[in-house]
Each structure stands twice: as C-alpha cells, then as structure tokens.
C-alpha cells in the first residue's frame, strides 16, 4: 500500500499529464486566426504550473463516486481561467511582474496588446469548451458554466483582484484581507471542487455543502501559505521574486498576524478543511491529501 | 402604415429602451465585490451606443416567428461582449483611444487596471447570463454559448483584433483586410443574428444559412461604412476623432479601393445582404430595414 505522500505524487503527476495533453490538444493551431495570438495562448497555458485547480476538480469527482473522465474538460476550463487571470494580473497596469513560474510573463515574452488579447481569448475558450464538454448532461454543463462565471467574474475572482488593487498601501484588518482572498483566489478554488462534484448528477446537498466548506477553507489555507512563501521562500523555487508582496506594501497574513500567527492559522484551516470531509470515506482520500499538500508546498 | 424609416426608428428606440433597462438591472450594485469595478462596468455598458447587435438579435427572433422576449438576455450578452471588447481595444497598449461615444474611454475615466478588469468581468457576465437565460431550453442556451464563444474568441473577434494589431503600418491586399474584418467585427454581428434565430428551437438549416449569409454580408457593409465615416464623418457626430485610422496608417476599404470604390462595394454588399432574405416574408422586414440603416448611418 502506498503512503499518502507517494499516492498524492502519483495522482498529481497523472493529473498533470492528462490535463496538459488535453490543453495541448485544445490549443493546437487552428490556422484560422492570428498565429501570434495563439502562440501567446499556448505559452501562457502550457508553461508549467502545478495544476492544483484541475487536480481538485478530478479529486472531487472521485470523492462523489464518479469517474475522473468527465471532469477532464471542466478541469481544463479552470486552468484556462486561472491562466488568463495570471496574464492580466502580471500586466504593467496591474502587478507589473516580469517573471512567472520561472519564465518571462506573457507581456514580456510577447507584448502587452497580445497578452491582453491572449487572456481574453483564454477566458472565452473556457466557456466554449464547457458548453460542449463530452459525457455530461446539458443541465450539468449549464450548472458548471454558472458556477465558473460566478466564481471568476466581478463577484468572484475579478472582484477580488479589484479589491486587491484598491488595498495596496492601505492597512487592512483581517476581515478585509479575508474578503479579498475569498474573492481573488478562494472562489475559483471552491469552484474547482464544486465542478468536480457536479459531474455526479445526483450529488446530495449535504455532500455539496461539505465539499464547499472544504474548498473554501482550503482556499484560505492556500493563500496563507502563499503569503508565508513570499517572505520565507526562495526566488528560484517559487518562480517569482521573493519578498515581492513586502516590496509593494501589500497586506498579507504574516504582516497582520506575524509569521507564527499565520502558521497557527494555517494549521487551524487545515484541521477544519479535513473535518468537513468527515462524512466521506476513502473516496475522499485524495482531497485529504491535497489539503496536506497545499499547506506544505514549497512553491 | 408607417414608412420603413419611421418603423425602424420606433423599433430601434424600443429595443434600446428594453436592452438598456435589462442591462441596468443586471448591472445594479451587488454590494459583494469592488464598488469601483462595478461602477466601471456600468459606465462602459450604459454609456449610450446604438445597440445594433441587440437590435439584430431581436429582429432575427421576429424573422423566425418568435417573440422577442426570449431574445432579450441573449441580446444583452452580445452588448456585454461588445462593450468589453471596446474597453480593451481602447487601452494604451492597443488603440490608445481617449474618446468613445463622445465620452472619456474607461481607462481614462477610471484607470487602466480597472478598465482591464471591467472588460474581463463583462465577458464573464455574458456567459453567466446566457447559461441562465429565461424562457429558453437548456440545449438552446448551450448552442448560444457555443455560438457566442466561437464568435468572440481567438477564432473570432479577439483573433481579428490580433490580426488588426499586426497589420498596422503594413500594406494589406483586400482579401487580408476582409479576413481581419470577418473576424474582428463580422463574427459578432453574425452571432447576433444567429442567436436571435436560435430562439426558435426548430429553425431550419436553410433559414439559418440564409440569415448567416445576410449577417456576414451586413457585417462587412458595417465595416466599409465605418471606414468611410472615419474619413468623411464629423468628430462630434461619430464620437471619436475623425481621421484616426488614417493617422495610424491603418489599412481601410477607402485606402485600398478609393472612396468611390468603397461606396460601390457598400452598395453591392447591401444588395446581396437583402437578396439573402428573399425566402422570408414580411417577418424579416426589420432585418431588411436594419441593412439599410447600417449602410446609411452617420455615426
């Protein structure tokens, strides 16, 4: 029997291979638009990344007793939305980052206009793929589109990014920081789990509520760990300049709670994230492993 | 009996009122995100505009014998996509325009980061609204999402914008100019008509093909007239600096065909656009009026 750690490593590797192969297939040259734009899209999506959102989506499908097959396209659309948000966040008018995953950001590798358009087109592609996702009932596909739009729009991820921009240089209290992160990263992480669960046409309200709680708590844990990595991590490992939040006077969990306080909070979040899965059996083990992975990751 | 001209004027006014009221309702403050972002979204969408795409969508619903009621949300989503594309096209990294519809562009009235995010969120909203559009079968909503994504993504509108950016300062032959416009503006205009037609669950392939031909020809006519207005129009009427294409050495129909040649081409397009509606009776009269309107408009 494999240990939790090797079990997760194998799962994550398989997931990455599967998602990357599908994204590669979907992003193959159409010969019917701008070559440069399509290159920028491929560059942004296929440039590595941990594929945490797709992994959560596939793991959630398993947790509700479904095959992961029908979750592959939904998982890809989460990655497309994530990739588009990174391209736009990195733009000079936003975070002005030149390095991402150890490579030049899209507007540096191409140009600003192409980066804006590549982000736009990746978002469109996500909804287009979801509308035609194979193996899923029409009503399931519609529910997933509603879920993805709600999580990524102005009341979700994009709203969070706007709140983030407004808060640079301001002192936030912890509730405001939490509100920002619930929108900015939490909503899409929750959607990842919920879309995986929605592959089961008859997922119970209780199950969905438990998985939602798991994913929301996990989303916050993800952010706390991200903040800790920013002050403790190594630039070559995290793939972006270490200390960049600090340099921009961005409010973070360590800056509000202290490093030790942020670590304590992370433990609490991990504990409550795992507790919300108590009603599930072994089928939720990968989700449990994922929670441990998110808080222990080094990049 | 009203003349074609007053009939169209009344229709366009009713359409504008209806679409604006629905957009206003959908964009009312949620209190659950960034106020500034939501203000920028409202500013961009509710700042006037002719609502040509929504009008085509409603008129196409009438042409296939359907009530316009079920076409209102699809029509709004076309306007949301159009509005998002204008915000992003106006950005400094793209066309760098400060004036649109006689008002400051979104990045001037707010700031660049907010403008990028407002565009992003308007796109998301379009797909979210379509997934829950009332009065339409699930399969119809999915077909419309596929249509909208295909028309607006990298193989449609965004692809056309990328081709446009690549062609500034280059000399294009007419086929290349046409390819760019078929993507950049044509695809969304065609989708406007097709989405209206899709409100009829049993629209025949022949009807859809005829309406597609109508809309594709109309889309080109729209662009030829746009180019003519740029050299002949008045800044205060067209709402943007006259001669701006020329100043940027953008290839246009008049620059390739001469003004008289472009006018001739416009007449041909109007003629063939109307011919494609020959199989329809009076129910397509508004579409016929719209074709005349597009080529005769002064802004």
JSON list of C-alpha atoms in Angstrom, two decimals, chain B residues 3 28 31 33 45 66 80 83 114 121 124 126 130-131 144 146 159 183 185 197 203 213 224-225 251 274 280 283 291:
[
{"chain": "B", "resi": 3, "resn": "UNK", "atom": "CA", "xyz": [-42.73, 54.13, -43.66]},
{"chain": "B", "resi": 28, "resn": "UNK", "atom": "CA", "xyz": [-27.18, 47.00, -10.44]},
{"chain": "B", "resi": 31, "resn": "UNK", "atom": "CA", "xyz": [-22.63, 45.06, -2.73]},
{"chain": "B", "resi": 33, "resn": "UNK", "atom": "CA", "xyz": [-17.33, 42.99, -4.73]},
{"chain": "B", "resi": 45, "resn": "UNK", "atom": "CA", "xyz": [-22.05, 49.39, -20.81]},
{"chain": "B", "resi": 66, "resn": "UNK", "atom": "CA", "xyz": [-40.52, 34.03, -32.34]},
{"chain": "B", "resi": 80, "resn": "UNK", "atom": "CA", "xyz": [-21.68, 42.94, -22.92]},
{"chain": "B", "resi": 83, "resn": "UNK", "atom": "CA", "xyz": [-18.62, 46.62, -24.53]},
{"chain": "B", "resi": 114, "resn": "UNK", "atom": "CA", "xyz": [-9.85, 48.88, -13.53]},
{"chain": "B", "resi": 121, "resn": "UNK", "atom": "CA", "xyz": [-15.82, 40.81, -15.82]},
{"chain": "B", "resi": 124, "resn": "UNK", "atom": "CA", "xyz": [-17.69, 36.58, -17.77]},
{"chain": "B", "resi": 126, "resn": "UNK", "atom": "CA", "xyz": [-22.18, 37.49, -20.68]},
{"chain": "B", "resi": 130, "resn": "UNK", "atom": "CA", "xyz": [-26.64, 33.14, -21.11]},
{"chain": "B", "resi": 131, "resn": "UNK", "atom": "CA", "xyz": [-26.40, 29.96, -19.03]},
{"chain": "B", "resi": 144, "resn": "UNK", "atom": "CA", "xyz": [-25.94, 30.09, -27.89]},
{"chain": "B", "resi": 146, "resn": "UNK", "atom": "CA", "xyz": [-21.08, 27.87, -28.20]},
{"chain": "B", "resi": 159, "resn": "UNK", "atom": "CA", "xyz": [-8.42, 36.83, -33.31]},
{"chain": "B", "resi": 183, "resn": "UNK", "atom": "CA", "xyz": [-13.07, 38.08, -37.52]},
{"chain": "B", "resi": 185, "resn": "UNK", "atom": "CA", "xyz": [-16.49, 42.73, -36.27]},
{"chain": "B", "resi": 197, "resn": "UNK", "atom": "CA", "xyz": [-32.66, 32.84, -34.87]},
{"chain": "B", "resi": 203, "resn": "UNK", "atom": "CA", "xyz": [-35.16, 26.91, -37.05]},
{"chain": "B", "resi": 213, "resn": "UNK", "atom": "CA", "xyz": [-25.28, 34.93, -45.21]},
{"chain": "B", "resi": 224, "resn": "UNK", "atom": "CA", "xyz": [-16.97, 49.56, -45.03]},
{"chain": "B", "resi": 225, "resn": "UNK", "atom": "CA", "xyz": [-19.33, 52.26, -43.76]},
{"chain": "B", "resi": 251, "resn": "UNK", "atom": "CA", "xyz": [-5.49, 49.81, -43.86]},
{"chain": "B", "resi": 274, "resn": "UNK", "atom": "CA", "xyz": [-31.05, 41.90, -48.88]},
{"chain": "B", "resi": 280, "resn": "UNK", "atom": "CA", "xyz": [-38.53, 35.34, -45.94]},
{"chain": "B", "resi": 283, "resn": "UNK", "atom": "CA", "xyz": [-41.46, 38.92, -40.79]},
{"chain": "B", "resi": 291, "resn": "UNK", "atom": "CA", "xyz": [-29.42, 46.57, -43.53]}
]
